[in-house]
Amino acid sequence: MSHKAGFVSIVGKPNAGKSTLMNSLVGEKMSIVTPKAQTTRHRILGIVNEEDYQIVFSDTPGVIKPAYSLQESMMNFVQGSLVDADIILFVTDINEKYDETDVIEKLQKTDSPVVVLINKIDKSNEADVKAKIDSWQRTLNPTAIFAISALLGHNIQAVFQFVLEHLPIHPPYYEKDELTDKSERFFVSEMVREKIFKLYEKEIPYSTEVIVTSFKEEEQLVRISAEIIVERDSQKNIIIGKGGTMIKKVGTYARQDIETFLQKKVFLELFVKVISDWRSKKNYLKSFGYEQ
């Protein structure tokens, strides 16, 4: 029996629901999900393996006009995912408030089949959904259009089935027991970063990066040290909070998720370090994994 394998890139504007869709399609929590836009910074692969197929889903940062070097790197991840995609899933919010011209331009330049996924239909009505389908048919003339709710799982199985039917015949790209191309350290840092996005307001989450500096596995325990990088001393004070209350909260919530993820008890130490303007410094971006 022929084996199918291929790369499926999930693209769209910030906060369209790409990460929720990725997690739903893969059946694992691969990408962090928060109500804030631009949460995803890397290209994260989620690999679905069965005996006769391998689907490599790719969650990408939301498409924006880059304002500094970090965002340029994020957009390079998007571009890279479009280049090697066998199928592109373009996720758009039914109540989209962003101008999607930049995404449309990228999609019009690709030869890969484009599938439009109109997301969050649970927050809409039948007439609006039909109008959106007609509108996207005229604008992009895609290979297919699905109205979905990634959060509630509505129509996700139909999308998965479409992907499976349109995958090329190819041997697997990754070992069959691999779920992702990212390390445990990466997911630990993402879990800490997710808590920062959920617990802090305004610019703070966007000015932070989390680096795992030590990861030691013992028989009954994993000892992890991580640095929360910020750009200014004032941000450091906010991250720590009065009497260390806020950073303790981040550590407690993150540790619970990390223990579930690693299936082991975890000792987590968090430190805060100031690197001024790190988002615009190529050497730091490279060391943090943003520059290839």
C-alpha positions as protocol buffer text, in pm:
chain_id: "A"
residue {
  index: 1
  type: MET
  ca { x: 0 y: 0 z: 0 }
}
residue {
  index: 2
  type: SER
  ca { x: 137 y: 345 z: -93 }
}
residue {
  index: 3
  type: HIS
  ca { x: 252 y: 570 z: 190 }
}
residue {
  index: 4
  type: LYS
  ca { x: 146 y: 935 z: 193 }
}
residue {
  index: 5
  type: ALA
  ca { x: 340 y: 1219 z: 355 }
}
residue {
  index: 6
  type: GLY
  ca { x: 343 y: 1595 z: 330 }
}
residue {
  index: 7
  type: PHE
  ca { x: 376 y: 1936 z: 490 }
}
residue {
  index: 8
  type: VAL
  ca { x: 60 y: 2129 z: 576 }
}
residue {
  index: 9
  type: SER
  ca { x: 112 y: 2494 z: 669 }
}
residue {
  index: 10
  type: ILE
  ca { x: -138 y: 2682 z: 883 }
}
residue {
  index: 11
  type: VAL
  ca { x: -126 y: 3056 z: 808 }
}
residue {
  index: 12
  type: GLY
  ca { x: -334 y: 3366 z: 877 }
}
residue {
  index: 13
  type: LYS
  ca { x: -350 y: 3693 z: 1067 }
}
residue {
  index: 14
  type: PRO
  ca { x: -282 y: 3715 z: 1442 }
}
residue {
  index: 15
  type: ASN
  ca { x: -552 y: 3569 z: 1669 }
}
residue {
  index: 16
  type: ALA
  ca { x: -741 y: 3392 z: 1389 }
}
residue {
  index: 17
  type: GLY
  ca { x: -722 y: 3064 z: 1582 }
}
residue {
  index: 18
  type: LYS
  ca { x: -426 y: 2897 z: 1407 }
}
residue {
  index: 19
  type: SER
  ca { x: -275 y: 2748 z: 1724 }
}
residue {
  index: 20
  type: THR
  ca { x: -611 y: 2618 z: 1846 }
}
residue {
  index: 21
  type: LEU
  ca { x: -662 y: 2456 z: 1505 }
}
residue {
  index: 22
  type: MET
  ca { x: -312 y: 2303 z: 1511 }
}
residue {
  index: 23
  type: ASN
  ca { x: -371 y: 2149 z: 1854 }
}
residue {
  index: 24
  type: SER
  ca { x: -709 y: 2019 z: 1742 }
}
residue {
  index: 25
  type: LEU
  ca { x: -573 y: 1860 z: 1422 }
}
residue {
  index: 26
  type: VAL
  ca { x: -274 y: 1702 z: 1594 }
}
residue {
  index: 27
  type: GLY
  ca { x: -467 y: 1591 z: 1901 }
}
residue {
  index: 28
  type: GLU
  ca { x: -191 y: 1722 z: 2129 }
}
residue {
  index: 29
  type: LYS
  ca { x: -115 y: 2063 z: 2275 }
}
residue {
  index: 30
  type: MET
  ca { x: 174 y: 2170 z: 2052 }
}
residue {
  index: 31
  type: SER
  ca { x: 119 y: 2546 z: 2042 }
}
residue {
  index: 32
  type: ILE
  ca { x: 40 y: 2786 z: 2323 }
}
residue {
  index: 33
  type: VAL
  ca { x: -301 y: 2947 z: 2302 }
}
residue {
  index: 34
  type: THR
  ca { x: -391 y: 3280 z: 2462 }
}
residue {
  index: 35
  type: PRO
  ca { x: -650 y: 3551 z: 2390 }
}
residue {
  index: 36
  type: LYS
  ca { x: -366 y: 3790 z: 2293 }
}
residue {
  index: 37
  type: ALA
  ca { x: -255 y: 3833 z: 1933 }
}
residue {
  index: 38
  type: GLN
  ca { x: 95 y: 3734 z: 1815 }
}
residue {
  index: 39
  type: THR
  ca { x: 144 y: 3465 z: 2079 }
}
residue {
  index: 40
  type: THR
  ca { x: 314 y: 3223 z: 1838 }
}
residue {
  index: 41
  type: ARG
  ca { x: 668 y: 3332 z: 1749 }
}
residue {
  index: 42
  type: HIS
  ca { x: 822 y: 3018 z: 1599 }
}
residue {
  index: 43
  type: ARG
  ca { x: 723 y: 2773 z: 1331 }
}
residue {
  index: 44
  type: ILE
  ca { x: 613 y: 2468 z: 1529 }
}
residue {
  index: 45
  type: LEU
  ca { x: 569 y: 2129 z: 1367 }
}
residue {
  index: 46
  type: GLY
  ca { x: 309 y: 1881 z: 1489 }
}
residue {
  index: 47
  type: ILE
  ca { x: 345 y: 1538 z: 1329 }
}
residue {
  index: 48
  type: VAL
  ca { x: 55 y: 1295 z: 1293 }
}
residue {
  index: 49
  type: ASN
  ca { x: 169 y: 938 z: 1223 }
}
residue {
  index: 50
  type: GLU
  ca { x: -27 y: 636 z: 1107 }
}
residue {
  index: 51
  type: GLU
  ca { x: 92 y: 324 z: 932 }
}
residue {
  index: 52
  type: ASP
  ca { x: 12 y: 453 z: 584 }
}
residue {
  index: 53
  type: TYR
  ca { x: 58 y: 829 z: 624 }
}
residue {
  index: 54
  type: GLN
  ca { x: 248 y: 1108 z: 799 }
}
residue {
  index: 55
  type: ILE
  ca { x: 107 y: 1462 z: 813 }
}
residue {
  index: 56
  type: VAL
  ca { x: 348 y: 1736 z: 919 }
}
residue {
  index: 57
  type: PHE
  ca { x: 132 y: 2027 z: 1035 }
}
residue {
  index: 58
  type: SER
  ca { x: 307 y: 2360 z: 1074 }
}
residue {
  index: 59
  type: ASP
  ca { x: 178 y: 2636 z: 1304 }
}
residue {
  index: 60
  type: THR
  ca { x: 317 y: 2977 z: 1213 }
}
residue {
  index: 61
  type: PRO
  ca { x: 317 y: 3329 z: 1359 }
}
residue {
  index: 62
  type: GLY
  ca { x: 33 y: 3558 z: 1252 }
}
residue {
  index: 63
  type: VAL
  ca { x: 115 y: 3757 z: 938 }
}
residue {
  index: 64
  type: ILE
  ca { x: 201 y: 4118 z: 1025 }
}
residue {
  index: 65
  type: LYS
  ca { x: 408 y: 4405 z: 887 }
}
residue {
  index: 66
  type: PRO
  ca { x: 735 y: 4367 z: 1085 }
}
residue {
  index: 67
  type: ALA
  ca { x: 832 y: 4661 z: 1307 }
}
residue {
  index: 68
  type: TYR
  ca { x: 1158 y: 4518 z: 1447 }
}
residue {
  index: 69
  type: SER
  ca { x: 1401 y: 4229 z: 1394 }
}
residue {
  index: 70
  type: LEU
  ca { x: 1211 y: 3972 z: 1602 }
}
residue {
  index: 71
  type: GLN
  ca { x: 901 y: 4025 z: 1388 }
}
residue {
  index: 72
  type: GLU
  ca { x: 1112 y: 4001 z: 1070 }
}
residue {
  index: 73
  type: SER
  ca { x: 1234 y: 3660 z: 1189 }
}
residue {
  index: 74
  type: MET
  ca { x: 876 y: 3557 z: 1266 }
}
residue {
  index: 75
  type: MET
  ca { x: 771 y: 3650 z: 911 }
}
residue {
  index: 76
  type: ASN
  ca { x: 1066 y: 3450 z: 772 }
}
residue {
  index: 77
  type: PHE
  ca { x: 921 y: 3144 z: 949 }
}
residue {
  index: 78
  type: VAL
  ca { x: 589 y: 3210 z: 772 }
}
residue {
  index: 79
  type: GLN
  ca { x: 759 y: 3247 z: 434 }
}
residue {
  index: 80
  type: GLY
  ca { x: 958 y: 2927 z: 487 }
}
residue {
  index: 81
  type: SER
  ca { x: 642 y: 2735 z: 569 }
}
residue {
  index: 82
  type: LEU
  ca { x: 477 y: 2852 z: 245 }
}
residue {
  index: 83
  type: VAL
  ca { x: 775 y: 2747 z: 34 }
}
residue {
  index: 84
  type: ASP
  ca { x: 773 y: 2380 z: 137 }
}
residue {
  index: 85
  type: ALA
  ca { x: 396 y: 2338 z: 186 }
}
residue {
  index: 86
  type: ASP
  ca { x: 211 y: 2061 z: 5 }
}
residue {
  index: 87
  type: ILE
  ca { x: -117 y: 2210 z: 130 }
}
residue {
  index: 88
  type: ILE
  ca { x: -184 y: 2553 z: 285 }
}
residue {
  index: 89
  type: LEU
  ca { x: -462 y: 2602 z: 540 }
}
residue {
  index: 90
  type: PHE
  ca { x: -550 y: 2971 z: 552 }
}
residue {
  index: 91
  type: VAL
  ca { x: -735 y: 3044 z: 877 }
}
residue {
  index: 92
  type: THR
  ca { x: -954 y: 3353 z: 882 }
}
residue {
  index: 93
  type: ASP
  ca { x: -1177 y: 3474 z: 1164 }
}
residue {
  index: 94
  type: ILE
  ca { x: -1543 y: 3510 z: 1053 }
}
residue {
  index: 95
  type: ASN
  ca { x: -1537 y: 3847 z: 1234 }
}
residue {
  index: 96
  type: GLU
  ca { x: -1191 y: 3942 z: 1104 }
}
residue {
  index: 97
  type: LYS
  ca { x: -1090 y: 4295 z: 1203 }
}
residue {
  index: 98
  type: TYR
  ca { x: -749 y: 4294 z: 1035 }
}
residue {
  index: 99
  type: ASP
  ca { x: -674 y: 4384 z: 675 }
}
residue {
  index: 100
  type: GLU
  ca { x: -582 y: 4050 z: 517 }
}
residue {
  index: 101
  type: THR
  ca { x: -432 y: 4189 z: 195 }
}
residue {
  index: 102
  type: ASP
  ca { x: -77 y: 4088 z: 294 }
}
residue {
  index: 103
  type: VAL
  ca { x: -180 y: 3724 z: 350 }
}
residue {
  index: 104
  type: ILE
  ca { x: -382 y: 3717 z: 27 }
}
residue {
  index: 105
  type: GLU
  ca { x: -79 y: 3845 z: -168 }
}
residue {
  index: 106
  type: LYS
  ca { x: 139 y: 3567 z: -26 }
}
residue {
  index: 107
  type: LEU
  ca { x: -121 y: 3303 z: -109 }
}
residue {
  index: 108
  type: GLN
  ca { x: -164 y: 3427 z: -466 }
}
residue {
  index: 109
  type: LYS
  ca { x: 209 y: 3367 z: -526 }
}
residue {
  index: 110
  type: THR
  ca { x: 205 y: 3001 z: -421 }
}
residue {
  index: 111
  type: ASP
  ca { x: 145 y: 2698 z: -642 }
}
residue {
  index: 112
  type: SER
  ca { x: 32 y: 2483 z: -348 }
}
residue {
  index: 113
  type: PRO
  ca { x: -340 y: 2410 z: -299 }
}
residue {
  index: 114
  type: VAL
  ca { x: -495 y: 2669 z: -65 }
}
residue {
  index: 115
  type: VAL
  ca { x: -782 y: 2577 z: 166 }
}
residue {
  index: 116
  type: VAL
  ca { x: -972 y: 2863 z: 334 }
}
residue {
  index: 117
  type: LEU
  ca { x: -1090 y: 2784 z: 687 }
}
residue {
  index: 118
  type: ILE
  ca { x: -1349 y: 3034 z: 811 }
}
residue {
  index: 119
  type: ASN
  ca { x: -1303 y: 3000 z: 1186 }
}
residue {
  index: 120
  type: LYS
  ca { x: -1509 y: 3092 z: 1495 }
}
residue {
  index: 121
  type: ILE
  ca { x: -1843 y: 3028 z: 1324 }
}
residue {
  index: 122
  type: ASP
  ca { x: -1982 y: 2955 z: 1672 }
}
residue {
  index: 123
  type: LYS
  ca { x: -1975 y: 3335 z: 1711 }
}
residue {
  index: 124
  type: SER
  ca { x: -2173 y: 3400 z: 1393 }
}
residue {
  index: 125
  type: ASN
  ca { x: -2489 y: 3302 z: 1203 }
}
residue {
  index: 126
  type: GLU
  ca { x: -2568 y: 3102 z: 891 }
}
residue {
  index: 127
  type: ALA
  ca { x: -2625 y: 3404 z: 664 }
}
residue {
  index: 128
  type: ASP
  ca { x: -2289 y: 3563 z: 755 }
}
residue {
  index: 129
  type: VAL
  ca { x: -2108 y: 3231 z: 707 }
}
residue {
  index: 130
  type: LYS
  ca { x: -2259 y: 3189 z: 359 }
}
residue {
  index: 131
  type: ALA
  ca { x: -2167 y: 3549 z: 267 }
}
residue {
  index: 132
  type: LYS
  ca { x: -1808 y: 3489 z: 382 }
}
residue {
  index: 133
  type: ILE
  ca { x: -1783 y: 3167 z: 181 }
}
residue {
  index: 134
  type: ASP
  ca { x: -1902 y: 3351 z: -134 }
}
residue {
  index: 135
  type: SER
  ca { x: -1662 y: 3638 z: -66 }
}
residue {
  index: 136
  type: TRP
  ca { x: -1356 y: 3410 z: -28 }
}
residue {
  index: 137
  type: GLN
  ca { x: -1457 y: 3213 z: -336 }
}
residue {
  index: 138
  type: ARG
  ca { x: -1442 y: 3535 z: -538 }
}
residue {
  index: 139
  type: THR
  ca { x: -1126 y: 3669 z: -373 }
}
residue {
  index: 140
  type: LEU
  ca { x: -899 y: 3362 z: -372 }
}
residue {
  index: 141
  type: ASN
  ca { x: -1080 y: 3091 z: -569 }
}
residue {
  index: 142
  type: PRO
  ca { x: -926 y: 2834 z: -331 }
}
residue {
  index: 143
  type: THR
  ca { x: -916 y: 2456 z: -371 }
}
residue {
  index: 144
  type: ALA
  ca { x: -1173 y: 2426 z: -91 }
}
residue {
  index: 145
  type: ILE
  ca { x: -1349 y: 2629 z: 181 }
}
residue {
  index: 146
  type: PHE
  ca { x: -1457 y: 2497 z: 521 }
}
residue {
  index: 147
  type: ALA
  ca { x: -1657 y: 2678 z: 788 }
}
residue {
  index: 148
  type: ILE
  ca { x: -1514 y: 2562 z: 1122 }
}
residue {
  index: 149
  type: SER
  ca { x: -1489 y: 2619 z: 1494 }
}
residue {
  index: 150
  type: ALA
  ca { x: -1140 y: 2511 z: 1601 }
}
residue {
  index: 151
  type: LEU
  ca { x: -1233 y: 2570 z: 1965 }
}
residue {
  index: 152
  type: LEU
  ca { x: -1540 y: 2344 z: 1955 }
}
residue {
  index: 153
  type: GLY
  ca { x: -1397 y: 2097 z: 1703 }
}
residue {
  index: 154
  type: HIS
  ca { x: -1671 y: 2167 z: 1447 }
}
residue {
  index: 155
  type: ASN
  ca { x: -1579 y: 2042 z: 1097 }
}
residue {
  index: 156
  type: ILE
  ca { x: -1219 y: 1968 z: 1202 }
}
residue {
  index: 157
  type: GLN
  ca { x: -1251 y: 1601 z: 1103 }
}
residue {
  index: 158
  type: ALA
  ca { x: -1365 y: 1709 z: 754 }
}
residue {
  index: 159
  type: VAL
  ca { x: -1056 y: 1931 z: 720 }
}
residue {
  index: 160
  type: PHE
  ca { x: -832 y: 1645 z: 836 }
}
residue {
  index: 161
  type: GLN
  ca { x: -994 y: 1409 z: 584 }
}
residue {
  index: 162
  type: PHE
  ca { x: -945 y: 1662 z: 302 }
}
residue {
  index: 163
  type: VAL
  ca { x: -576 y: 1696 z: 393 }
}
residue {
  index: 164
  type: LEU
  ca { x: -534 y: 1319 z: 399 }
}
residue {
  index: 165
  type: GLU
  ca { x: -695 y: 1278 z: 56 }
}
residue {
  index: 166
  type: HIS
  ca { x: -473 y: 1546 z: -99 }
}
residue {
  index: 167
  type: LEU
  ca { x: -138 y: 1439 z: 49 }
}
residue {
  index: 168
  type: PRO
  ca { x: 121 y: 1328 z: -206 }
}
residue {
  index: 169
  type: ILE
  ca { x: 257 y: 974 z: -216 }
}
residue {
  index: 170
  type: HIS
  ca { x: 588 y: 1001 z: -29 }
}
residue {
  index: 171
  type: PRO
  ca { x: 790 y: 815 z: 234 }
}
residue {
  index: 172
  type: PRO
  ca { x: 778 y: 962 z: 587 }
}
residue {
  index: 173
  type: TYR
  ca { x: 993 y: 1271 z: 645 }
}
residue {
  index: 174
  type: TYR
  ca { x: 1041 y: 1198 z: 1016 }
}
residue {
  index: 175
  type: GLU
  ca { x: 1074 y: 889 z: 1231 }
}
residue {
  index: 176
  type: LYS
  ca { x: 728 y: 741 z: 1297 }
}
residue {
  index: 177
  type: ASP
  ca { x: 748 y: 794 z: 1674 }
}
residue {
  index: 178
  type: GLU
  ca { x: 825 y: 1168 z: 1643 }
}
residue {
  index: 179
  type: LEU
  ca { x: 550 y: 1415 z: 1738 }
}
residue {
  index: 180
  type: THR
  ca { x: 738 y: 1738 z: 1668 }
}
residue {
  index: 181
  type: ASP
  ca { x: 1073 y: 1885 z: 1562 }
}
residue {
  index: 182
  type: LYS
  ca { x: 1101 y: 2079 z: 1890 }
}
residue {
  index: 183
  type: SER
  ca { x: 1280 y: 1969 z: 2208 }
}
residue {
  index: 184
  type: GLU
  ca { x: 1135 y: 1926 z: 2558 }
}
residue {
  index: 185
  type: ARG
  ca { x: 1327 y: 2241 z: 2657 }
}
residue {
  index: 186
  type: PHE
  ca { x: 1143 y: 2438 z: 2388 }
}
residue {
  index: 187
  type: PHE
  ca { x: 801 y: 2328 z: 2513 }
}
residue {
  index: 188
  type: VAL
  ca { x: 899 y: 2404 z: 2873 }
}
residue {
  index: 189
  type: SER
  ca { x: 998 y: 2759 z: 2775 }
}
residue {
  index: 190
  type: GLU
  ca { x: 671 y: 2796 z: 2580 }
}
residue {
  index: 191
  type: MET
  ca { x: 469 y: 2687 z: 2885 }
}
residue {
  index: 192
  type: VAL
  ca { x: 635 y: 2955 z: 3098 }
}
residue {
  index: 193
  type: ARG
  ca { x: 579 y: 3211 z: 2821 }
}
residue {
  index: 194
  type: GLU
  ca { x: 212 y: 3114 z: 2796 }
}
residue {
  index: 195
  type: LYS
  ca { x: 164 y: 3197 z: 3165 }
}
residue {
  index: 196
  type: ILE
  ca { x: 330 y: 3536 z: 3111 }
}
residue {
  index: 197
  type: PHE
  ca { x: 87 y: 3608 z: 2826 }
}
residue {
  index: 198
  type: LYS
  ca { x: -206 y: 3512 z: 3044 }
}
residue {
  index: 199
  type: LEU
  ca { x: -103 y: 3689 z: 3365 }
}
residue {
  index: 200
  type: TYR
  ca { x: 41 y: 4022 z: 3248 }
}
residue {
  index: 201
  type: GLU
  ca { x: -112 y: 4313 z: 3061 }
}
residue {
  index: 202
  type: LYS
  ca { x: -21 y: 4542 z: 2772 }
}
residue {
  index: 203
  type: GLU
  ca { x: 333 y: 4526 z: 2630 }
}
residue {
  index: 204
  type: ILE
  ca { x: 493 y: 4306 z: 2899 }
}
residue {
  index: 205
  type: PRO
  ca { x: 434 y: 3965 z: 2732 }
}
residue {
  index: 206
  type: TYR
  ca { x: 563 y: 4093 z: 2398 }
}
residue {
  index: 207
  type: SER
  ca { x: 886 y: 4222 z: 2557 }
}
residue {
  index: 208
  type: THR
  ca { x: 970 y: 3887 z: 2718 }
}
residue {
  index: 209
  type: GLU
  ca { x: 1151 y: 3575 z: 2607 }
}
residue {
  index: 210
  type: VAL
  ca { x: 1201 y: 3258 z: 2811 }
}
residue {
  index: 211
  type: ILE
  ca { x: 1526 y: 3061 z: 2793 }
}
residue {
  index: 212
  type: VAL
  ca { x: 1573 y: 2728 z: 2970 }
}
residue {
  index: 213
  type: THR
  ca { x: 1927 y: 2744 z: 3112 }
}
residue {
  index: 214
  type: SER
  ca { x: 1933 y: 2409 z: 3292 }
}
residue {
  index: 215
  type: PHE
  ca { x: 1735 y: 2086 z: 3247 }
}
residue {
  index: 216
  type: LYS
  ca { x: 1847 y: 1800 z: 3470 }
}
residue {
  index: 217
  type: GLU
  ca { x: 1656 y: 1474 z: 3481 }
}
residue {
  index: 218
  type: GLU
  ca { x: 1682 y: 1276 z: 3804 }
}
residue {
  index: 219
  type: GLU
  ca { x: 1507 y: 949 z: 3885 }
}
residue {
  index: 220
  type: GLN
  ca { x: 1204 y: 1106 z: 4056 }
}
residue {
  index: 221
  type: LEU
  ca { x: 1240 y: 1471 z: 3956 }
}
residue {
  index: 222
  type: VAL
  ca { x: 1331 y: 1710 z: 3674 }
}
residue {
  index: 223
  type: ARG
  ca { x: 1521 y: 2021 z: 3789 }
}
residue {
  index: 224
  type: ILE
  ca { x: 1466 y: 2314 z: 3553 }
}
residue {
  index: 225
  type: SER
  ca { x: 1609 y: 2666 z: 3562 }
}
residue {
  index: 226
  type: ALA
  ca { x: 1480 y: 2929 z: 3322 }
}
residue {
  index: 227
  type: GLU
  ca { x: 1547 y: 3297 z: 3256 }
}
residue {
  index: 228
  type: ILE
  ca { x: 1270 y: 3539 z: 3170 }
}
residue {
  index: 229
  type: ILE
  ca { x: 1433 y: 3800 z: 2946 }
}
residue {
  index: 230
  type: VAL
  ca { x: 1291 y: 4154 z: 2950 }
}
residue {
  index: 231
  type: GLU
  ca { x: 1402 y: 4481 z: 2790 }
}
residue {
  index: 232
  type: ARG
  ca { x: 1390 y: 4726 z: 3084 }
}
residue {
  index: 233
  type: ASP
  ca { x: 1434 y: 4732 z: 3463 }
}
residue {
  index: 234
  type: SER
  ca { x: 1076 y: 4855 z: 3504 }
}
residue {
  index: 235
  type: GLN
  ca { x: 955 y: 4541 z: 3322 }
}
residue {
  index: 236
  type: LYS
  ca { x: 1169 y: 4325 z: 3550 }
}
residue {
  index: 237
  type: ASN
  ca { x: 995 y: 4476 z: 3852 }
}
residue {
  index: 238
  type: ILE
  ca { x: 652 y: 4407 z: 3701 }
}
residue {
  index: 239
  type: ILE
  ca { x: 742 y: 4045 z: 3617 }
}
residue {
  index: 240
  type: ILE
  ca { x: 864 y: 3984 z: 3974 }
}
residue {
  index: 241
  type: GLY
  ca { x: 571 y: 4170 z: 4135 }
}
residue {
  index: 242
  type: LYS
  ca { x: 543 y: 4301 z: 4489 }
}
residue {
  index: 243
  type: GLY
  ca { x: 734 y: 4069 z: 4719 }
}
residue {
  index: 244
  type: GLY
  ca { x: 783 y: 3823 z: 4431 }
}
residue {
  index: 245
  type: THR
  ca { x: 411 y: 3742 z: 4413 }
}
residue {
  index: 246
  type: MET
  ca { x: 374 y: 3754 z: 4034 }
}
residue {
  index: 247
  type: ILE
  ca { x: 679 y: 3545 z: 3941 }
}
residue {
  index: 248
  type: LYS
  ca { x: 573 y: 3290 z: 4202 }
}
residue {
  index: 249
  type: LYS
  ca { x: 233 y: 3268 z: 4032 }
}
residue {
  index: 250
  type: VAL
  ca { x: 397 y: 3219 z: 3689 }
}
residue {
  index: 251
  type: GLY
  ca { x: 618 y: 2945 z: 3834 }
}
residue {
  index: 252
  type: THR
  ca { x: 332 y: 2762 z: 4006 }
}
residue {
  index: 253
  type: TYR
  ca { x: 104 y: 2756 z: 3700 }
}
residue {
  index: 254
  type: ALA
  ca { x: 388 y: 2671 z: 3460 }
}
residue {
  index: 255
  type: ARG
  ca { x: 519 y: 2391 z: 3683 }
}
residue {
  index: 256
  type: GLN
  ca { x: 176 y: 2225 z: 3688 }
}
residue {
  index: 257
  type: ASP
  ca { x: 166 y: 2221 z: 3305 }
}
residue {
  index: 258
  type: ILE
  ca { x: 528 y: 2105 z: 3277 }
}
residue {
  index: 259
  type: GLU
  ca { x: 465 y: 1816 z: 3518 }
}
residue {
  index: 260
  type: THR
  ca { x: 168 y: 1705 z: 3306 }
}
residue {
  index: 261
  type: PHE
  ca { x: 380 y: 1736 z: 2992 }
}
residue {
  index: 262
  type: LEU
  ca { x: 687 y: 1552 z: 3128 }
}
residue {
  index: 263
  type: GLN
  ca { x: 486 y: 1308 z: 3344 }
}
residue {
  index: 264
  type: LYS
  ca { x: 729 y: 1372 z: 3630 }
}
residue {
  index: 265
  type: LYS
  ca { x: 764 y: 1592 z: 3936 }
}
residue {
  index: 266
  type: VAL
  ca { x: 934 y: 1921 z: 3849 }
}
residue {
  index: 267
  type: PHE
  ca { x: 1143 y: 2167 z: 4048 }
}
residue {
  index: 268
  type: LEU
  ca { x: 1125 y: 2496 z: 3856 }
}
residue {
  index: 269
  type: GLU
  ca { x: 1343 y: 2800 z: 3926 }
}
residue {
  index: 270
  type: LEU
  ca { x: 1272 y: 3127 z: 3744 }
}
residue {
  index: 271
  type: PHE
  ca { x: 1507 y: 3424 z: 3715 }
}
residue {
  index: 272
  type: VAL
  ca { x: 1457 y: 3760 z: 3543 }
}
residue {
  index: 273
  type: LYS
  ca { x: 1729 y: 3914 z: 3328 }
}
residue {
  index: 274
  type: VAL
  ca { x: 1733 y: 4252 z: 3151 }
}
residue {
  index: 275
  type: ILE
  ca { x: 1874 y: 4267 z: 2797 }
}
residue {
  index: 276
  type: SER
  ca { x: 1790 y: 4608 z: 2662 }
}
residue {
  index: 277
  type: ASP
  ca { x: 1618 y: 4611 z: 2321 }
}
residue {
  index: 278
  type: TRP
  ca { x: 1681 y: 4236 z: 2266 }
}
residue {
  index: 279
  type: ARG
  ca { x: 1401 y: 4216 z: 2006 }
}
residue {
  index: 280
  type: SER
  ca { x: 1609 y: 4428 z: 1766 }
}
residue {
  index: 281
  type: LYS
  ca { x: 1949 y: 4265 z: 1823 }
}
residue {
  index: 282
  type: LYS
  ca { x: 2037 y: 3996 z: 1570 }
}
residue {
  index: 283
  type: ASN
  ca { x: 2297 y: 3824 z: 1791 }
}
residue {
  index: 284
  type: TYR
  ca { x: 2045 y: 3768 z: 2071 }
}
residue {
  index: 285
  type: LEU
  ca { x: 1772 y: 3663 z: 1828 }
}
residue {
  index: 286
  type: LYS
  ca { x: 2010 y: 3405 z: 1682 }
}
residue {
  index: 287
  type: SER
  ca { x: 2098 y: 3266 z: 2026 }
}
residue {
  index: 288
  type: PHE
  ca { x: 1725 y: 3250 z: 2111 }
}
residue {
  index: 289
  type: GLY
  ca { x: 1655 y: 3043 z: 1798 }
}
residue {
  index: 290
  type: TYR
  ca { x: 1496 y: 3305 z: 1573 }
}
residue {
  index: 291
  type: GLU
  ca { x: 1768 y: 3351 z: 1314 }
}
residue {
  index: 292
  type: GLN
  ca { x: 1860 y: 3053 z: 1095 }
}
